[in-house]
mmCIF file of C-alpha atoms and ligand atoms in Angstrom:
data_model
loop_
_atom_site.group_PDB
_atom_site.id
_atom_site.type_symbol
_atom_site.label_atom_id
_atom_site.label_comp_id
_atom_site.label_asym_id
_atom_site.label_seq_id
_atom_site.Cartn_x
_atom_site.Cartn_y
_atom_site.Cartn_z
ATOM 1 C CA UNK S 629 -210.587 15.293 59.387
ATOM 2 C CA UNK S 630 -213.819 16.771 60.697
ATOM 3 C CA UNK S 631 -213.123 16.147 64.355
ATOM 4 C CA UNK S 632 -210.368 14.734 66.565
ATOM 5 C CA UNK S 633 -212.384 11.792 67.801
ATOM 6 C CA UNK S 634 -212.084 12.080 71.551
ATOM 7 C CA UNK S 635 -214.975 10.170 73.111
ATOM 8 C CA UNK S 636 -215.969 10.446 76.754
ATOM 9 C CA UNK S 637 -218.693 8.620 78.648
ATOM 10 C CA UNK S 638 -219.475 10.199 82.011
ATOM 11 C CA UNK S 639 -221.549 8.351 84.598
ATOM 12 C CA UNK S 640 -223.725 6.790 81.924
ATOM 13 C CA UNK S 641 -226.659 4.790 83.213
ATOM 14 C CA UNK S 642 -229.150 3.332 80.779
ATOM 15 C CA UNK S 643 -231.989 0.855 80.320
ATOM 16 C CA UNK S 644 -234.019 0.023 77.226
ATOM 17 C CA UNK S 645 -237.190 -0.202 79.274
ATOM 18 C CA UNK S 646 -238.068 1.532 82.526
ATOM 19 C CA UNK S 647 -237.075 -0.379 85.625
ATOM 20 C CA UNK S 648 -234.437 -2.565 83.930
ATOM 21 C CA UNK S 649 -230.982 -1.007 84.133
ATOM 22 C CA UNK S 650 -228.646 -2.389 81.471
ATOM 23 C CA UNK S 651 -225.652 -0.079 82.037
ATOM 24 C CA UNK S 652 -224.679 1.309 85.412
ATOM 25 C CA UNK S 653 -222.443 4.325 85.925
ATOM 26 C CA UNK S 654 -220.140 3.786 82.943
ATOM 27 C CA UNK S 655 -217.040 5.982 82.671
ATOM 28 C CA UNK S 656 -214.762 5.731 79.658
ATOM 29 C CA UNK S 657 -212.330 8.194 78.149
ATOM 30 C CA UNK S 658 -210.982 7.430 74.695
ATOM 31 C CA UNK S 659 -208.240 9.709 73.462
ATOM 32 C CA UNK S 660 -208.099 10.392 69.715
ATOM 33 C CA UNK S 661 -206.738 7.355 67.887
ATOM 34 C CA UNK S 662 -206.938 4.995 70.838
ATOM 35 C CA UNK S 663 -208.268 1.457 70.601
ATOM 36 C CA UNK S 664 -210.749 0.633 73.330
ATOM 37 C CA UNK S 665 -211.920 -2.952 73.710
ATOM 38 C CA UNK S 666 -215.055 -4.098 75.518
ATOM 39 C CA UNK S 667 -215.106 -7.654 76.779
ATOM 40 C CA UNK S 668 -217.508 -9.594 78.947
ATOM 41 C CA UNK S 669 -220.126 -12.305 78.756
ATOM 42 C CA UNK S 670 -223.216 -12.345 76.578
ATOM 43 C CA UNK S 671 -225.687 -9.743 77.745
ATOM 44 C CA UNK S 672 -223.058 -7.772 79.705
ATOM 45 C CA UNK S 673 -223.887 -4.544 77.830
ATOM 46 C CA UNK S 674 -221.097 -4.275 75.239
ATOM 47 C CA UNK S 675 -223.322 -3.608 72.229
ATOM 48 C CA UNK S 676 -225.467 -1.293 74.315
ATOM 49 C CA UNK S 677 -222.499 1.018 74.963
ATOM 50 C CA UNK S 678 -221.827 1.315 71.239
ATOM 51 C CA UNK S 679 -225.565 1.853 70.604
ATOM 52 C CA UNK S 680 -225.363 4.852 72.906
ATOM 53 C CA UNK S 681 -222.183 6.262 71.313
ATOM 54 C CA UNK S 682 -224.046 5.987 67.994
ATOM 55 C CA UNK S 683 -227.025 7.686 69.648
ATOM 56 C CA UNK S 684 -229.391 4.949 68.548
ATOM 57 C CA UNK S 685 -230.980 5.502 71.971
ATOM 58 C CA UNK S 686 -231.159 8.492 74.292
ATOM 59 C CA UNK S 687 -229.565 8.255 77.714
ATOM 60 C CA UNK S 688 -231.377 9.485 80.780
ATOM 61 C CA UNK S 689 -228.442 9.743 83.164
ATOM 62 C CA UNK S 690 -224.893 10.859 82.505
ATOM 63 C CA UNK S 691 -223.497 12.165 79.243
ATOM 64 C CA UNK S 692 -221.508 11.201 76.179
ATOM 65 C CA UNK S 693 -219.147 13.766 74.705
ATOM 66 C CA UNK S 694 -217.314 13.814 71.398
ATOM 67 C CA UNK S 695 -214.477 16.327 71.336
ATOM 68 C CA UNK S 696 -216.067 17.780 74.455
ATOM 69 C CA UNK S 697 -219.471 18.295 72.835
ATOM 70 C CA UNK S 698 -222.502 16.499 74.222
ATOM 71 C CA UNK S 699 -223.735 14.211 71.438
ATOM 72 C CA UNK S 700 -227.256 15.498 72.083
ATOM 73 C CA UNK S 701 -226.026 18.737 70.522
ATOM 74 C CA UNK S 702 -224.477 17.100 67.463
ATOM 75 C CA UNK S 703 -226.715 16.757 64.427
ATOM 76 C CA UNK S 704 -227.511 13.133 63.581
ATOM 77 C CA UNK S 705 -226.122 13.349 60.049
ATOM 78 C CA UNK S 706 -222.875 14.791 61.394
ATOM 79 C CA UNK S 707 -222.683 11.958 63.908
ATOM 80 C CA UNK S 708 -223.265 9.431 61.088
ATOM 81 C CA UNK S 709 -220.451 10.970 59.026
ATOM 82 C CA UNK S 710 -218.043 10.848 61.941
ATOM 83 C CA UNK S 711 -218.684 7.290 63.100
ATOM 84 C CA UNK S 712 -218.014 4.302 60.856
ATOM 85 C CA UNK S 713 -219.304 0.973 62.056
ATOM 86 C CA UNK S 714 -219.290 -2.728 61.396
ATOM 87 C CA UNK S 715 -221.963 -4.204 63.604
ATOM 88 C CA UNK S 716 -223.064 -7.596 64.830
ATOM 89 C CA UNK S 717 -225.906 -7.635 62.317
ATOM 90 C CA UNK S 718 -224.932 -6.323 58.908
ATOM 91 C CA UNK S 719 -226.617 -3.447 57.131
ATOM 92 C CA UNK S 720 -226.883 -3.445 53.366
ATOM 93 C CA UNK S 721 -229.558 -2.045 51.073
ATOM 94 C CA UNK S 722 -230.894 -3.025 47.672
ATOM 95 C CA UNK S 723 -228.485 -1.460 45.234
ATOM 96 C CA UNK S 724 -225.239 -2.486 43.613
ATOM 97 C CA UNK S 725 -222.205 -3.723 45.509
ATOM 98 C CA UNK S 726 -220.420 -0.523 44.503
ATOM 99 C CA UNK S 727 -223.219 1.679 45.879
ATOM 100 C CA UNK S 728 -223.233 -0.288 49.092
ATOM 101 C CA UNK S 729 -219.504 0.165 49.603
ATOM 102 C CA UNK S 730 -219.431 3.878 48.862
ATOM 103 C CA UNK S 731 -222.533 4.560 50.911
ATOM 104 C CA UNK S 732 -221.665 7.628 52.972
ATOM 105 C CA UNK S 733 -218.903 8.554 50.489
ATOM 106 C CA UNK S 734 -220.874 8.962 47.230
ATOM 107 C CA UNK S 735 -217.956 10.973 45.838
ATOM 108 C CA UNK S 736 -215.604 7.967 46.079
ATOM 109 C CA UNK S 737 -213.968 6.878 42.824
ATOM 110 C CA UNK S 738 -214.094 3.315 41.447
ATOM 111 C CA UNK S 739 -210.433 2.941 42.423
ATOM 112 C CA UNK S 740 -211.235 3.893 46.001
ATOM 113 C CA UNK S 741 -214.061 1.350 46.051
ATOM 114 C CA UNK S 742 -211.688 -1.389 44.870
ATOM 115 C CA UNK S 743 -208.985 -0.375 47.353
ATOM 116 C CA UNK S 744 -211.518 -0.530 50.188
ATOM 117 C CA UNK S 745 -212.765 -3.926 49.001
ATOM 118 C CA UNK S 746 -209.199 -5.212 48.943
ATOM 119 C CA UNK S 747 -208.568 -4.001 52.509
ATOM 120 C CA UNK S 748 -211.710 -5.927 53.491
ATOM 121 C CA UNK S 749 -210.670 -9.074 51.564
ATOM 122 C CA UNK S 750 -213.910 -8.671 49.592
ATOM 123 C CA UNK S 751 -212.446 -7.981 46.146
ATOM 124 C CA UNK S 752 -212.063 -11.592 45.051
ATOM 125 C CA UNK S 753 -215.609 -12.698 45.935
ATOM 126 C CA UNK S 754 -217.040 -9.522 44.370
ATOM 127 C CA UNK S 755 -215.201 -10.260 41.142
ATOM 128 C CA UNK S 756 -216.782 -13.704 41.092
ATOM 129 C CA UNK S 757 -220.326 -12.250 41.322
ATOM 130 C CA UNK S 758 -222.311 -12.260 38.033
ATOM 131 C CA UNK S 759 -221.867 -8.509 37.406
ATOM 132 C CA UNK S 760 -218.945 -7.887 39.752
ATOM 133 C CA UNK S 761 -219.184 -4.490 41.443
ATOM 134 C CA UNK S 762 -222.401 -3.780 39.502
ATOM 135 C CA UNK S 763 -224.210 -6.808 40.898
ATOM 136 C CA UNK S 764 -227.474 -5.717 42.488
ATOM 137 C CA UNK S 765 -227.923 -6.871 46.056
ATOM 138 C CA UNK S 766 -231.362 -7.959 47.102
ATOM 139 C CA UNK S 767 -232.775 -6.393 50.253
ATOM 140 C CA UNK S 768 -230.173 -6.478 53.018
ATOM 141 C CA UNK S 769 -227.839 -8.572 50.897
ATOM 142 C CA UNK S 770 -229.978 -11.714 50.980
ATOM 143 C CA UNK S 771 -228.081 -13.114 47.982
ATOM 144 C CA UNK S 772 -224.781 -13.080 49.875
ATOM 145 C CA UNK S 773 -223.450 -15.227 52.669
ATOM 146 C CA UNK S 774 -223.328 -13.786 56.179
ATOM 147 C CA UNK S 775 -219.533 -13.549 55.991
ATOM 148 C CA UNK S 776 -219.616 -11.800 52.600
ATOM 149 C CA UNK S 777 -222.074 -9.267 53.992
ATOM 150 C CA UNK S 778 -219.668 -8.555 56.837
ATOM 151 C CA UNK S 779 -216.797 -8.058 54.395
ATOM 152 C CA UNK S 780 -218.886 -5.482 52.483
ATOM 153 C CA UNK S 781 -219.586 -3.668 55.725
ATOM 154 C CA UNK S 782 -215.854 -3.658 56.458
ATOM 155 C CA UNK S 783 -215.175 -2.264 52.973
ATOM 156 C CA UNK S 784 -217.713 0.473 53.650
ATOM 157 C CA UNK S 785 -215.931 1.358 56.878
ATOM 158 C CA UNK S 786 -212.588 1.319 55.037
ATOM 159 C CA UNK S 787 -213.725 3.877 52.466
ATOM 160 C CA UNK S 788 -215.183 6.117 55.152
ATOM 161 C CA UNK S 789 -213.100 8.971 56.527
ATOM 162 C CA UNK S 790 -214.841 8.909 59.879
ATOM 163 C CA UNK S 791 -212.416 9.457 62.785
ATOM 164 C CA UNK S 792 -214.411 7.122 65.045
ATOM 165 C CA UNK S 793 -214.876 3.448 64.329
ATOM 166 C CA UNK S 794 -217.081 0.863 66.017
ATOM 167 C CA UNK S 795 -216.379 -2.822 65.431
ATOM 168 C CA UNK S 796 -218.927 -5.114 67.073
ATOM 169 C CA UNK S 797 -217.951 -8.713 66.307
ATOM 170 C CA UNK S 798 -216.980 -7.394 62.878
ATOM 171 C CA UNK S 799 -215.558 -10.682 61.613
ATOM 172 C CA UNK S 800 -217.703 -13.133 63.571
ATOM 173 C CA UNK S 801 -219.187 -14.756 60.438
ATOM 174 C CA UNK S 802 -215.961 -14.880 58.470
ATOM 175 C CA UNK S 803 -214.067 -18.180 58.316
ATOM 176 C CA UNK S 804 -210.790 -18.542 60.188
ATOM 177 C CA UNK S 805 -208.656 -18.397 57.055
ATOM 178 C CA UNK S 806 -210.228 -15.155 55.791
ATOM 179 C CA UNK S 807 -210.081 -13.753 59.304
ATOM 180 C CA UNK S 808 -206.356 -14.406 59.409
ATOM 181 C CA UNK S 809 -206.080 -12.752 56.006
ATOM 182 C CA UNK S 810 -208.056 -9.702 57.006
ATOM 183 C CA UNK S 811 -206.015 -8.892 60.116
ATOM 184 C CA UNK S 812 -203.768 -6.451 58.284
ATOM 185 C CA UNK S 813 -206.811 -4.807 56.726
ATOM 186 C CA UNK S 814 -208.395 -4.390 60.143
ATOM 187 C CA UNK S 815 -205.203 -2.760 61.442
ATOM 188 C CA UNK S 816 -205.316 -0.392 58.471
ATOM 189 C CA UNK S 817 -208.972 0.332 59.225
ATOM 190 C CA UNK S 818 -208.221 1.264 62.836
ATOM 191 C CA UNK S 819 -205.151 3.339 62.053
ATOM 192 C CA UNK S 820 -205.593 6.964 63.158
ATOM 193 C CA UNK S 821 -209.156 6.368 64.297
ATOM 194 C CA UNK S 822 -210.596 6.138 67.752
ATOM 195 C CA UNK S 823 -211.819 2.545 67.713
ATOM 196 C CA UNK S 824 -214.262 0.720 69.949
ATOM 197 C CA UNK S 825 -213.885 -2.976 69.408
ATOM 198 C CA UNK S 826 -215.979 -5.845 70.707
ATOM 199 C CA UNK S 827 -214.695 -9.329 70.025
ATOM 200 C CA UNK S 828 -215.147 -12.684 71.636
ATOM 201 C CA UNK S 829 -211.698 -13.729 70.474
ATOM 202 C CA UNK S 830 -209.485 -12.153 73.082
ATOM 203 C CA UNK S 831 -206.425 -12.356 70.822
ATOM 204 C CA UNK S 832 -207.906 -9.464 68.802
ATOM 205 C CA UNK S 833 -208.234 -7.179 71.845
ATOM 206 C CA UNK S 834 -204.779 -7.886 73.297
ATOM 207 C CA UNK S 835 -203.123 -4.817 71.813
ATOM 208 C CA UNK S 836 -205.880 -2.364 72.797
ATOM 209 C CA UNK S 837 -204.878 0.802 74.672
ATOM 210 C CA UNK S 838 -207.616 0.075 77.184
ATOM 211 C CA UNK S 839 -209.549 -3.098 77.800
ATOM 212 C CA UNK S 840 -212.830 -2.635 79.627
ATOM 213 C CA UNK S 841 -214.373 -5.655 81.285
ATOM 214 C CA UNK S 842 -218.138 -5.510 81.735
ATOM 215 C CA UNK S 843 -220.334 -7.670 83.888
ATOM 216 C CA UNK S 844 -224.079 -7.159 84.250
ATOM 217 C CA UNK S 845 -223.760 -3.633 82.873
ATOM 218 C CA UNK S 846 -220.943 -2.492 85.127
ATOM 219 C CA UNK S 847 -217.249 -1.968 84.542
ATOM 220 C CA UNK S 848 -215.469 -4.415 86.808
ATOM 221 C CA UNK S 849 -211.929 -4.080 85.418
ATOM 222 C CA UNK S 850 -210.142 -1.621 83.161
ATOM 223 C CA UNK S 851 -206.567 -1.545 81.911
ATOM 224 C CA UNK S 852 -204.122 -2.863 79.360
ATOM 225 C CA UNK S 853 -203.753 -6.554 78.651
ATOM 226 C CA UNK S 854 -200.618 -6.824 80.785
ATOM 227 C CA UNK S 855 -202.163 -4.907 83.669
ATOM 228 C CA UNK S 856 -205.292 -7.033 83.653
ATOM 229 C CA UNK S 857 -203.336 -10.271 83.412
ATOM 230 C CA UNK S 858 -201.197 -9.199 86.360
ATOM 231 C CA UNK S 859 -204.350 -8.339 88.302
ATOM 232 C CA UNK S 860 -205.433 -11.963 88.006
ATOM 233 C CA UNK S 861 -209.155 -11.154 88.023
ATOM 234 C CA UNK S 862 -212.020 -11.652 85.573
ATOM 235 C CA UNK S 863 -210.031 -10.818 82.444
ATOM 236 C CA UNK S 864 -207.310 -13.211 83.499
ATOM 237 C CA UNK S 865 -209.966 -15.893 83.955
ATOM 238 C CA UNK S 866 -211.496 -15.175 80.550
ATOM 239 C CA UNK S 867 -208.101 -15.118 78.901
ATOM 240 C CA UNK S 868 -206.722 -18.266 80.400
ATOM 241 C CA UNK S 869 -210.101 -19.984 79.925
HETATM 242 N N1 CTP I 248 -231.392 -5.569 75.872
HETATM 243 C C1 CTP I 248 -232.678 -5.079 75.941
HETATM 244 N N2 CTP I 248 -233.257 -4.500 74.830
HETATM 245 C C2 CTP I 248 -232.567 -4.421 73.664
HETATM 246 C C3 CTP I 248 -231.260 -4.917 73.571
HETATM 247 C C4 CTP I 248 -230.702 -5.504 74.710
HETATM 248 O O1 CTP I 248 -233.303 -5.125 77.004
HETATM 249 N N3 CTP I 248 -233.130 -3.850 72.614
HETATM 250 C C5 CTP I 248 -230.768 -6.152 77.077
HETATM 251 C C6 CTP I 248 -230.318 -7.574 76.893
HETATM 252 O O2 CTP I 248 -231.328 -8.466 77.229
HETATM 253 C C7 CTP I 248 -229.139 -7.697 77.838
HETATM 254 C C8 CTP I 248 -228.621 -6.274 77.972
HETATM 255 O O3 CTP I 248 -229.609 -5.433 77.386
HETATM 256 O O4 CTP I 248 -229.577 -8.123 79.089
HETATM 257 C C9 CTP I 248 -227.277 -6.039 77.319
HETATM 258 O O5 CTP I 248 -227.370 -6.398 75.937
HETATM 259 P P1 CTP I 248 -226.176 -6.169 74.923
HETATM 260 O O6 CTP I 248 -225.554 -4.845 75.180
HETATM 261 O O7 CTP I 248 -226.694 -6.410 73.565
HETATM 262 O O8 CTP I 248 -225.177 -7.318 75.384
HETATM 263 P P2 CTP I 248 -223.760 -7.732 74.771
HETATM 264 O O9 CTP I 248 -222.748 -7.576 75.847
HETATM 265 O O10 CTP I 248 -223.501 -7.010 73.508
HETATM 266 O O11 CTP I 248 -223.963 -9.294 74.513
HETATM 267 P P3 CTP I 248 -223.449 -10.233 73.278
HETATM 268 O O12 CTP I 248 -222.066 -10.642 73.624
HETATM 269 O O13 CTP I 248 -224.386 -11.389 73.332
HETATM 270 O O14 CTP I 248 -223.561 -9.470 72.027
HETATM 271 MG MG1 MG I 249 -223.402 -7.593 71.524
#
C-alpha cells in the first residue's frame, strides 16, 4: 500500500465559474478504510466533491489533504495511482478489453484480469464478445452497452491497488438483476479502501460509516444511517420517500 488513505476536506468552497458557488464550506474527514456516502438531490454538489478529491479542478478556498498532505503537493500521476474510480460517465479507450481492464496496472497477469472481471460480473459478457478479452473496443467503448461499459470500469477499479475509491453512481446503468449480483463484488471492491460513494438508491449507502447530506452545495446533515433516521430530517425524508 502506497498510502493509508486518510482524506480530509477543510472548509472547501468552490465554483466552476466565478460568482457561482457550487460548494460552500465543506468539511469531511474520512479515516482510512471508511465508507463515506454523499446523498442529496440532483445538482447538490455530490460529483463536484469527488471532482475536487480527484483534483480535476483546483480549489480556491480551503484545502484537501490525503494522509495529511495537501493534494496540491501530490504529483498528478501519484494521485491517479492512489485513487480508483467508477464515475457517472464511463471512461474507456480504443484498445482491447484486457488493456482497458488492466489500465493503471499494466503488470497485471491474465488471471488477475479475469478475477477482476468476475468481481465486476463482466466475465460472462466478455466471453460472449467475438474475441473475448482480446476484442478491440471502439473509441470510448461505443460497441458496448452503457451497463457493460460500467462493468468494465468496475473491473478496472477491482484490479487497481489504490487505497482510495470513488464510486459515483457506479451501477446506475446496470439492470436490477446484475446489480443484485454485483453487490458482493462491490463489497470486495470497497474492502480496506477509503471509499466515497454516491448512489441514488439509499439502500446502498445504509451501511456507510458516515452519510453526508448535501443541499445546494452545503452539508445539512452528517451521521450514520441510524443517527440520521433518528434525527428525522432531510435524510429521513429522502429515505422514507
Ligand atoms: N456545475 C457547473 N459546471 C460543471 C459541472 C457542474 O456549473 N462543469 C454545477 C451544476 O449545474 C450544479 C452544481 O454544479 O448546479 C453541482 O453539480 P454536481 O456536483 O454535478 O451535482 P450532483 O449532486 O452530482 O448531481 P447529480 O445527482 O445530478 O449527479
Ligand atoms: Mg453527480
